[in-house]
Short mmCIF file of C-alpha atoms in Angstrom, two decimals:
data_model
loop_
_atom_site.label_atom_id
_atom_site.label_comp_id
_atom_site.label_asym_id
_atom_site.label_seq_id
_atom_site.Cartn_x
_atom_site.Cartn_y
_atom_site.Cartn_z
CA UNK W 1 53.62 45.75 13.42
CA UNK W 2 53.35 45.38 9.80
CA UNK W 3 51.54 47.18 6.87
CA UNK W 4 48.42 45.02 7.09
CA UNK W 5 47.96 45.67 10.77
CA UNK W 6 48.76 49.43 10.45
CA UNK W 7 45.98 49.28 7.32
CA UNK W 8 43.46 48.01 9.72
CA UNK W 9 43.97 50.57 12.45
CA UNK W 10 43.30 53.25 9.71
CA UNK W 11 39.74 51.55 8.53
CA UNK W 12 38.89 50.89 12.13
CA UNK W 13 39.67 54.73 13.56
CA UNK W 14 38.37 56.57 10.54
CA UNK W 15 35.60 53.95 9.14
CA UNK W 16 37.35 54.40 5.45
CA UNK W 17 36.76 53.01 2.36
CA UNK W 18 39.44 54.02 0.43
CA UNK W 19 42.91 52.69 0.80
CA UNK W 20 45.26 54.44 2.30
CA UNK W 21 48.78 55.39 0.82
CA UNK W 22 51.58 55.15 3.56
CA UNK W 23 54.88 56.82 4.36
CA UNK W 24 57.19 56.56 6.53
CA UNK W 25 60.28 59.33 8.12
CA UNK W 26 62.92 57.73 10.74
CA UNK W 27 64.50 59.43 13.69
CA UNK W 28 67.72 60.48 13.81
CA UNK W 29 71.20 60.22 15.89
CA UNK W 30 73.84 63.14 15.67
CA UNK W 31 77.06 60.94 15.77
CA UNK W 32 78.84 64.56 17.15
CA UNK W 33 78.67 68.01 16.29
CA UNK W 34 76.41 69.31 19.05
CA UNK W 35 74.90 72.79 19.38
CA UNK W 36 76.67 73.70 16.60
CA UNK W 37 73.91 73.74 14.04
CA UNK W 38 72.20 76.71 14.91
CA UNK W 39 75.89 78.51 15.36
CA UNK W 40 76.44 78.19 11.66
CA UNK W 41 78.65 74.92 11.75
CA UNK W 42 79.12 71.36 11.11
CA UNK W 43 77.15 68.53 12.26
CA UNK W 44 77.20 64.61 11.47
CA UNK W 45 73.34 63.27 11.77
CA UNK W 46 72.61 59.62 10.45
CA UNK W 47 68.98 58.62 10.18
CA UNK W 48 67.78 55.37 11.71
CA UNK W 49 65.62 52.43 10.97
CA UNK W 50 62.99 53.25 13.75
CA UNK W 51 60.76 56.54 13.15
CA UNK W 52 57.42 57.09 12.45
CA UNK W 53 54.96 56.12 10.24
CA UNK W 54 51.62 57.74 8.29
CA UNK W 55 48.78 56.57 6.87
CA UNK W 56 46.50 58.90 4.86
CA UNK W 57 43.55 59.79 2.24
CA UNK W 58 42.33 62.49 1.22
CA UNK W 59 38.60 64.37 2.36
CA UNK W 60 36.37 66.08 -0.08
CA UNK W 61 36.08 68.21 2.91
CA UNK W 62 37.20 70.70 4.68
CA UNK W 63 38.51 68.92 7.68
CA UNK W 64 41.66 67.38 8.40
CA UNK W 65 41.13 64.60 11.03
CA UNK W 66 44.39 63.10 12.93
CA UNK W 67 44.95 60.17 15.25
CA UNK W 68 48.11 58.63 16.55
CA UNK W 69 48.32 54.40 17.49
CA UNK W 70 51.05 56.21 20.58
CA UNK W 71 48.08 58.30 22.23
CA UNK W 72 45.04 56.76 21.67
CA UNK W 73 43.78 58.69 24.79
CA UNK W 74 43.87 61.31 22.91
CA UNK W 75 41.32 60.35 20.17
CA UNK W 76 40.99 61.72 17.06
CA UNK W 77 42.01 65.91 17.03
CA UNK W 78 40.29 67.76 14.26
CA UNK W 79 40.51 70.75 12.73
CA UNK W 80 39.04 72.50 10.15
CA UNK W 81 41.58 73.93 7.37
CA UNK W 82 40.95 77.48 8.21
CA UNK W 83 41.79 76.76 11.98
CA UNK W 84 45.48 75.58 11.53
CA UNK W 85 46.79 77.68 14.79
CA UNK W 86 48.68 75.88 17.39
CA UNK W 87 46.82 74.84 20.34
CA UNK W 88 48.19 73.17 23.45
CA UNK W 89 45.52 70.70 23.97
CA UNK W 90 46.35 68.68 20.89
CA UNK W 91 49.63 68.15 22.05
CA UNK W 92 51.05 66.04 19.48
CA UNK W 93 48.88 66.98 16.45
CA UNK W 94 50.22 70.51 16.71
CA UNK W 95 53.30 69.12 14.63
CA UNK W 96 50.92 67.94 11.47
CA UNK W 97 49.17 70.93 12.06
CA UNK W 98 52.03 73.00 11.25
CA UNK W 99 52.96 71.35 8.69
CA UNK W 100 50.04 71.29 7.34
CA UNK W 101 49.65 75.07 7.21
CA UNK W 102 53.22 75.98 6.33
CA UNK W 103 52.44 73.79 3.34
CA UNK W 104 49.48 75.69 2.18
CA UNK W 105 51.05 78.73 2.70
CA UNK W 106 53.93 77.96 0.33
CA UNK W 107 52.44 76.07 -2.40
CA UNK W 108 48.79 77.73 -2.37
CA UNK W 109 47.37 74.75 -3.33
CA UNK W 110 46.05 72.51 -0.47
CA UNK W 111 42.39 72.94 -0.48
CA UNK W 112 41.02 69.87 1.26
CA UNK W 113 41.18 68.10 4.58
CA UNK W 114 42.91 64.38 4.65
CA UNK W 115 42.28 61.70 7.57
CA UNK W 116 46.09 60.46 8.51
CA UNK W 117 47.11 57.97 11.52
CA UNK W 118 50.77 58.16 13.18
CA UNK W 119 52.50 55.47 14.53
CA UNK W 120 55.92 55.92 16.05
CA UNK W 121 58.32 53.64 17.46
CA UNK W 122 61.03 55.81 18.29
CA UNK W 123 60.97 56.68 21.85
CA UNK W 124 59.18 59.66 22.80
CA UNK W 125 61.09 62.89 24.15
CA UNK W 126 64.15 60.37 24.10
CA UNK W 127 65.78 63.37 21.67
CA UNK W 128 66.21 61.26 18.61
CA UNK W 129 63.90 63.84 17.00
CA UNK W 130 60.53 62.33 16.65
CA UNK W 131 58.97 65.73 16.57
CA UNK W 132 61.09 66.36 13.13
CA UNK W 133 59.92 62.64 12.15
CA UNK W 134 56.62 63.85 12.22
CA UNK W 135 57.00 66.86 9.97
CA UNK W 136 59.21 64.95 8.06
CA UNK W 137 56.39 62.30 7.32
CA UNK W 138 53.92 64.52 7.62
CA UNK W 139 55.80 66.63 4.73
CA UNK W 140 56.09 63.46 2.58
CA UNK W 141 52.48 62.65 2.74
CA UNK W 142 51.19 65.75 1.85
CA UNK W 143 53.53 65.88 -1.37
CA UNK W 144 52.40 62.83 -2.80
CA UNK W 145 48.34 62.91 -1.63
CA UNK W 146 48.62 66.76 -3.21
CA UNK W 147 50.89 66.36 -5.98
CA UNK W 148 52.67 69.29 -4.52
CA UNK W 149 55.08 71.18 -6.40
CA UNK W 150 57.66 71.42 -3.72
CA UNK W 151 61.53 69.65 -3.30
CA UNK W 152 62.99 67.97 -0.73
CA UNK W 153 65.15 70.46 0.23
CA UNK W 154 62.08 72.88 0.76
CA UNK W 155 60.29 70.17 3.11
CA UNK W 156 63.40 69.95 4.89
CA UNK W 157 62.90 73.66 5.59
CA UNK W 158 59.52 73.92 5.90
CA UNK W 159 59.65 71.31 9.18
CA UNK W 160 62.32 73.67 10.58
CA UNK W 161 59.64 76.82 10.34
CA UNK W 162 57.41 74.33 12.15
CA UNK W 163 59.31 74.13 14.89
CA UNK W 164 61.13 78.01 14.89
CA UNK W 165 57.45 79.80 14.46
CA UNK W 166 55.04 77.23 15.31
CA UNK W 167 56.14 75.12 18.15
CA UNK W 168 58.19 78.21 19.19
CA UNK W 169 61.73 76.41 19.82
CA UNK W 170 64.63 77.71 18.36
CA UNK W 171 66.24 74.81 16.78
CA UNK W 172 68.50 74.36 14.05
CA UNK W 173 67.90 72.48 10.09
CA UNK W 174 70.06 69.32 11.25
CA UNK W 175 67.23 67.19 12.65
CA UNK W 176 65.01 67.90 9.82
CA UNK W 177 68.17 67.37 7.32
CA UNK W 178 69.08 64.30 8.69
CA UNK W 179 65.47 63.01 8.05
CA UNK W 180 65.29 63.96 4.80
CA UNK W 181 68.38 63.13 3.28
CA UNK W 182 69.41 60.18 5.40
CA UNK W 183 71.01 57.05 3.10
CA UNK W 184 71.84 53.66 4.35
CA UNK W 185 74.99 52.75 6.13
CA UNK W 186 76.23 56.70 5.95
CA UNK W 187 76.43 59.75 8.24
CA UNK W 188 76.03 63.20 6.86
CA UNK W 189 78.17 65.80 7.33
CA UNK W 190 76.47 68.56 6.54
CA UNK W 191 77.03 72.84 6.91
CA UNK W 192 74.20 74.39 8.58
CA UNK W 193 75.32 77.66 7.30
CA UNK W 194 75.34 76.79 3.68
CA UNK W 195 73.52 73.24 3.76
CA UNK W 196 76.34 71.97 1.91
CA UNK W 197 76.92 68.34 2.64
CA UNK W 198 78.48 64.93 1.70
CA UNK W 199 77.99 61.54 3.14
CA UNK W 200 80.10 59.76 5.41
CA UNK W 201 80.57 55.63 5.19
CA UNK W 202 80.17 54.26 8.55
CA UNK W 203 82.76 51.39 8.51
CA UNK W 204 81.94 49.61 11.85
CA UNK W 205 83.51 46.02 11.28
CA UNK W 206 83.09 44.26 15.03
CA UNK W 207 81.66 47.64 16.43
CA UNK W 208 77.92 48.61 17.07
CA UNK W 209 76.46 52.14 17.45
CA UNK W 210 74.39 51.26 21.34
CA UNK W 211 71.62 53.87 21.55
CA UNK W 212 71.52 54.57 25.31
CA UNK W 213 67.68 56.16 26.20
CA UNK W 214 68.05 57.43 29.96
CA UNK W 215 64.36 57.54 30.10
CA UNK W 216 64.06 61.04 31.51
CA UNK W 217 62.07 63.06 29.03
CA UNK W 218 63.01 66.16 27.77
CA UNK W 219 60.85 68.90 26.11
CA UNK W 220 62.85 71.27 24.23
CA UNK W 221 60.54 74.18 24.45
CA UNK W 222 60.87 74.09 27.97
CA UNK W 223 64.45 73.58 28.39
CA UNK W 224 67.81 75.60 28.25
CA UNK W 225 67.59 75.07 25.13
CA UNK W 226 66.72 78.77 23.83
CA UNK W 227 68.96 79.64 26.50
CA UNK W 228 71.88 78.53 25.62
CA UNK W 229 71.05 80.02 21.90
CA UNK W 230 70.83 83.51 23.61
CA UNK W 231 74.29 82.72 24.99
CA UNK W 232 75.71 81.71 21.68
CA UNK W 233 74.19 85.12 20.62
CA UNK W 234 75.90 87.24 22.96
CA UNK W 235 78.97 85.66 22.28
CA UNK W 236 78.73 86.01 18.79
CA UNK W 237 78.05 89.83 19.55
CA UNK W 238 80.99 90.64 21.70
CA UNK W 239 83.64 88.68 19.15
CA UNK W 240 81.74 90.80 16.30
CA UNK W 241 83.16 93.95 17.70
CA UNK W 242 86.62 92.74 16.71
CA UNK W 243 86.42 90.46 14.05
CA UNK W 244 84.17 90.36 10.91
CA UNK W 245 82.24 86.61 11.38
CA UNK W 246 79.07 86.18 10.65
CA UNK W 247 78.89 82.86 12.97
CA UNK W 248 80.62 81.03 16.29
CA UNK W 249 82.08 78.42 14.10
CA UNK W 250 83.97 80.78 11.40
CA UNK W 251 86.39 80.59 13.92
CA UNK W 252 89.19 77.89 14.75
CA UNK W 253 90.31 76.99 17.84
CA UNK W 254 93.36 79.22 17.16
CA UNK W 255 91.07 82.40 16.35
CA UNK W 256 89.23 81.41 19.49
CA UNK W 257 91.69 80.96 21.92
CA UNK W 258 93.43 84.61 20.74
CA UNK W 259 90.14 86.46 20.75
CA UNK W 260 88.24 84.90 23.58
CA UNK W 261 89.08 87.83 26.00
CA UNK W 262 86.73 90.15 24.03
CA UNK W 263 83.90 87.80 25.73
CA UNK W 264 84.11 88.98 29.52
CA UNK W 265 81.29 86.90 30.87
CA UNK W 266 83.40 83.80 32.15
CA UNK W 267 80.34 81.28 31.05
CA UNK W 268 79.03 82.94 28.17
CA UNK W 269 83.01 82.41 26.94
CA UNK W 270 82.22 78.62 27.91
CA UNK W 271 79.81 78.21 25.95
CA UNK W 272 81.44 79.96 23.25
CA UNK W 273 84.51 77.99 23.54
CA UNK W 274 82.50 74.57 23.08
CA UNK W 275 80.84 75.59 19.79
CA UNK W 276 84.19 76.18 18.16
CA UNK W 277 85.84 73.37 19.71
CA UNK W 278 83.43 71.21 19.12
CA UNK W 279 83.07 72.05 14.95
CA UNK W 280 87.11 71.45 14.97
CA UNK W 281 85.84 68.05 16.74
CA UNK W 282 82.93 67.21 14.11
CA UNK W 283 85.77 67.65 11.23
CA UNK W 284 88.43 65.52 13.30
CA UNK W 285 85.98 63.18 13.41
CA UNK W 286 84.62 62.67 9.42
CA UNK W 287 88.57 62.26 8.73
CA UNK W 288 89.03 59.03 11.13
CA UNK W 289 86.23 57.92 9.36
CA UNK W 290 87.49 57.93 6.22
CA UNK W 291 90.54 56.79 7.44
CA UNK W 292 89.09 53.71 9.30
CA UNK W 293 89.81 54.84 12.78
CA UNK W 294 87.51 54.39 15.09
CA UNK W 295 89.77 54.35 17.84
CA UNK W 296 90.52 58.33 17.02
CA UNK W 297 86.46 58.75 16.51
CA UNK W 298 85.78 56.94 19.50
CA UNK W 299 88.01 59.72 21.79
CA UNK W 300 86.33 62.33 19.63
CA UNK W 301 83.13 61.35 21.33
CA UNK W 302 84.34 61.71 24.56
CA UNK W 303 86.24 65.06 24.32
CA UNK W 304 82.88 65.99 22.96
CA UNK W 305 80.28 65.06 26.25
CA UNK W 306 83.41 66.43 28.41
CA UNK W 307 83.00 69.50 26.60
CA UNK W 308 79.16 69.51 26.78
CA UNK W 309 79.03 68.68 30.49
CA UNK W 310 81.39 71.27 31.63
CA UNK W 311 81.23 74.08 28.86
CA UNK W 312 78.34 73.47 27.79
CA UNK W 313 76.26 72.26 31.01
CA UNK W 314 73.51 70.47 29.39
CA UNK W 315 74.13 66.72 30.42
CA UNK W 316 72.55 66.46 33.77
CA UNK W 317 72.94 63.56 36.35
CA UNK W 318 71.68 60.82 33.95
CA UNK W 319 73.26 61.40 30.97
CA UNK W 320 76.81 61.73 32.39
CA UNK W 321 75.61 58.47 34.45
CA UNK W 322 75.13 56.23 31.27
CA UNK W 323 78.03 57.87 29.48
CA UNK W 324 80.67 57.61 32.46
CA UNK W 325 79.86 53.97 32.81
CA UNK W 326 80.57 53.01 29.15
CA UNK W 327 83.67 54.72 29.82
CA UNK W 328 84.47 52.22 32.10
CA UNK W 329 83.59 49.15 30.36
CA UNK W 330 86.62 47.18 28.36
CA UNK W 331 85.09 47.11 24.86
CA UNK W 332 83.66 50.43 24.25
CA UNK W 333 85.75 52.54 22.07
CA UNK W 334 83.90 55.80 23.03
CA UNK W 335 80.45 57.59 24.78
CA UNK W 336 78.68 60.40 24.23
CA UNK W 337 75.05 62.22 25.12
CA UNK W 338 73.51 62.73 21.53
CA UNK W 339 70.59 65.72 20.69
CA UNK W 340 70.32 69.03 23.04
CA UNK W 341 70.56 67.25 26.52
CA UNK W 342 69.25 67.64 29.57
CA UNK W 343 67.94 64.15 29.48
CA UNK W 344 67.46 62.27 26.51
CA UNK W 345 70.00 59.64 25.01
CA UNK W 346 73.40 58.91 24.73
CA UNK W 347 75.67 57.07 22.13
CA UNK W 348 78.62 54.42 22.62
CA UNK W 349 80.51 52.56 20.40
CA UNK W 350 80.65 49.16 21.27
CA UNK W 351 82.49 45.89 20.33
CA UNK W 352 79.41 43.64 18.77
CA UNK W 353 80.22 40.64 20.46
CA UNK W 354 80.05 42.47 23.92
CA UNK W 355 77.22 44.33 23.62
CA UNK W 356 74.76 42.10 26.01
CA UNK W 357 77.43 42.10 28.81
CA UNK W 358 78.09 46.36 27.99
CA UNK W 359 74.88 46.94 28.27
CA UNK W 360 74.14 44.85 31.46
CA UNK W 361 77.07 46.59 33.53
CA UNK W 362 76.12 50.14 32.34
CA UNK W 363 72.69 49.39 33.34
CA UNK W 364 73.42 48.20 36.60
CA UNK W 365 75.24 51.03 37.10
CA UNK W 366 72.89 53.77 36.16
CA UNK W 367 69.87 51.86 38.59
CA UNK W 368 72.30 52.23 41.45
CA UNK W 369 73.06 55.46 40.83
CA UNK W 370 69.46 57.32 39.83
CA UNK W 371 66.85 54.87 40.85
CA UNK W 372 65.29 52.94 37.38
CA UNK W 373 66.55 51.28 34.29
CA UNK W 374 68.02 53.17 31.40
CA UNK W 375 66.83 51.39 27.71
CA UNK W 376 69.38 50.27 25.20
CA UNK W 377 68.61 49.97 21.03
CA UNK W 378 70.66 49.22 18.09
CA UNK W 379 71.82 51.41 15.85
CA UNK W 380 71.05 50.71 12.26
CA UNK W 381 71.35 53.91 9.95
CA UNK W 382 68.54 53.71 7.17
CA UNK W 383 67.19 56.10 3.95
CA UNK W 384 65.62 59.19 4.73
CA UNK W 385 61.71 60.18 4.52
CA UNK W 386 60.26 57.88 1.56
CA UNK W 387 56.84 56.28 0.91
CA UNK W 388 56.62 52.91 1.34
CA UNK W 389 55.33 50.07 -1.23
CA UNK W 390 53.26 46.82 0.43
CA UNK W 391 55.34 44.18 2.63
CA UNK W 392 57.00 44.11 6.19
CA UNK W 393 57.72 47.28 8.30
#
């Protein structure tokens, strides 16, 4: 798919005459540091070269018309700007919507509709955020067709609200983050408490980062999800009643292990337990980066999905499938499930010049065991949220 062809889509869905000005916002992997955003702790996000793309002008109307090249069954949704309310039935375009409205809200300026057109080729509900790549782009778009007085450190919070009082999940800043402020060739580490961050080189020499997409779909709004951030909650509670934090991951390990007891609900002390352990973990892991080690990063990984499987509990049969079998293969350093779970993707990192024969065995492995082939993609870690100039996707 390139420019040209996405260019032609727009003129043919929306019959336009004017040219349309396109952006683009890429998915994201979380290299570790899961479930700790939302507990006031550290994550490491890198954005990737697949996400999702917009095309848009803007009306002299009212109306904001959207259409997306991934669900052309669903036709164009339209709205009229005084009827930006979530809906069910437009699925997808709920995510626009909100951004859309969130937008207007804060800046008090949008006064017209605009006709934009999606295209996405990160996989959907694989958990490599393309709901936040929507926002993200969506965000981006409206900026530049508005000439909106608003920073990128606002959009990145804006797409958040989306999602906390829109969509109605619970979710943390790091997806959004990640989007935004994703740079070539680097992780981010980044403080959900006080979105302070720094970038990480990813030095990979002979070593690829093997997206692993189990192909069971996950919706986050109907998950665990705001489950386990009730747990986290309660937690928080009972370990407030004996020490003044403000957050799970104030705490070391140390502070954790001495003050655990305060929790008395055995798995609500789980899932404490992996939040701290597992910010200790995200730290471990930005210093064998900078020291080269992969080796050390790699084990990092997998102490992380043990934690997550049995602290934790939100792997499932599929992900500990794919993840379990690049344990077992002689090349991969180290394995992972990436994003909130229950279904979704995992991570490996794998030696490059045994990638094909990796990826073969694990597959093999995971039809055996649940019934259909996982999908395999890789990693290349890309700028964030940007518009883009003619040429190439």
């Amino acid at each position: 798919m390139n420019i040209e062809a996405l260019k032609k889509e727009f003129h043919t869905i929306f019959h336009a005459e004017t040219t349309p000005r396109i952006f683009f916002a890429p998915g994201r992997i979380n290299l570790i540091g899961e479930h700790t955003d939302y507990n006031g702790g550290y994550v490491l996000p890198a954005a990737l070269s697949f996400g999702t793309y917009a095309l848009g002008v803007r009306r002299k109307d009212k109306k904001f018309r959207f259409y997306s090249m991934n669900f052309p069954e669903k036709g164009i949704v339209t709205c009229d700007i005084t009827q930006l309310i979530f809906d069910p039935a437009d699925d997808w375009a709920n995510y626009p919507k909100g951004m859309i409205q969130l937008l207007r809200e804060h800046t008090k300026y949008i006064q017209t509709g605009a006709d934009i057109l999606f295209y996405g080729n990160i996989p959907n509900r694989a958990g490599l955020s393309s709901s936040a790549s929507i926002e993200m782009v969506t965000g981006i778009l409206l900026k530049n067709l508005y000439q909106l007085k608003v920073n990128r450190l606002q959009l990145i919070q804006l797409g958040q609200k989306v999602e906390n009082t829109f969509i109605g999940v619970n979710s943390g800043i790091m997806d959004q983050f990640a989007i935004g402020m994703g740079k070539t060739g680097q992780a981010i580490l980044l403080n959900c408490q006080s979105l302070e961050y720094k970038y990480a080189p990813l030095h990979l020499e002979n070593y690829v980062i093997l997206i692993i997409n189990t192909n069971k779909h996950r919706q986050l709004a109907s998950s665990k999800y705001n489950q386990r951030r009730s747990e986290c909650e309660h937690a928080l509670k009972a370990l407030q009643s004996k020490l003044p934090i403000q957050s799970l991951c104030e705490l070391t390990r140390e502070d954790f292990d001495a003050n655990k007891h305060v929790i008395r609900n055995k798995v609500i002390q789980k899932r404490a337990r992996h939040v701290v352990y597992e910010n200790a973990r995200t730290l471990d892991a930005v210093q064998s980066l900078q020291e080269h080690d992969l080796q050390q990063f790699g084990e990092l990984m997998n102490a992380s999905h043990q934690s997550l499987q049995q602290d934790y509990e939100v792997t499932g049969l599929e992900l500990d499938t794919v993840v379990e079998a690049a344990w077992g293969q002689e090349g991969v350093l180290g394995a992972r499930m990436t994003g909130a779970g229950f279904g979704g993707c995992a991570i490996a990192i794998v030696k490059k010049d045994k990638a094909d024969l990796i990826i073969n065995r694990i597959n093999k492995i995971y039809v055996n065991t649940v019934g259909y082939n996982a999908t395999f993609y890789t990693a290349v870690m890309e700028d964030g949220a940007k518009e883009l100039s003619e040429g190439v996707l």
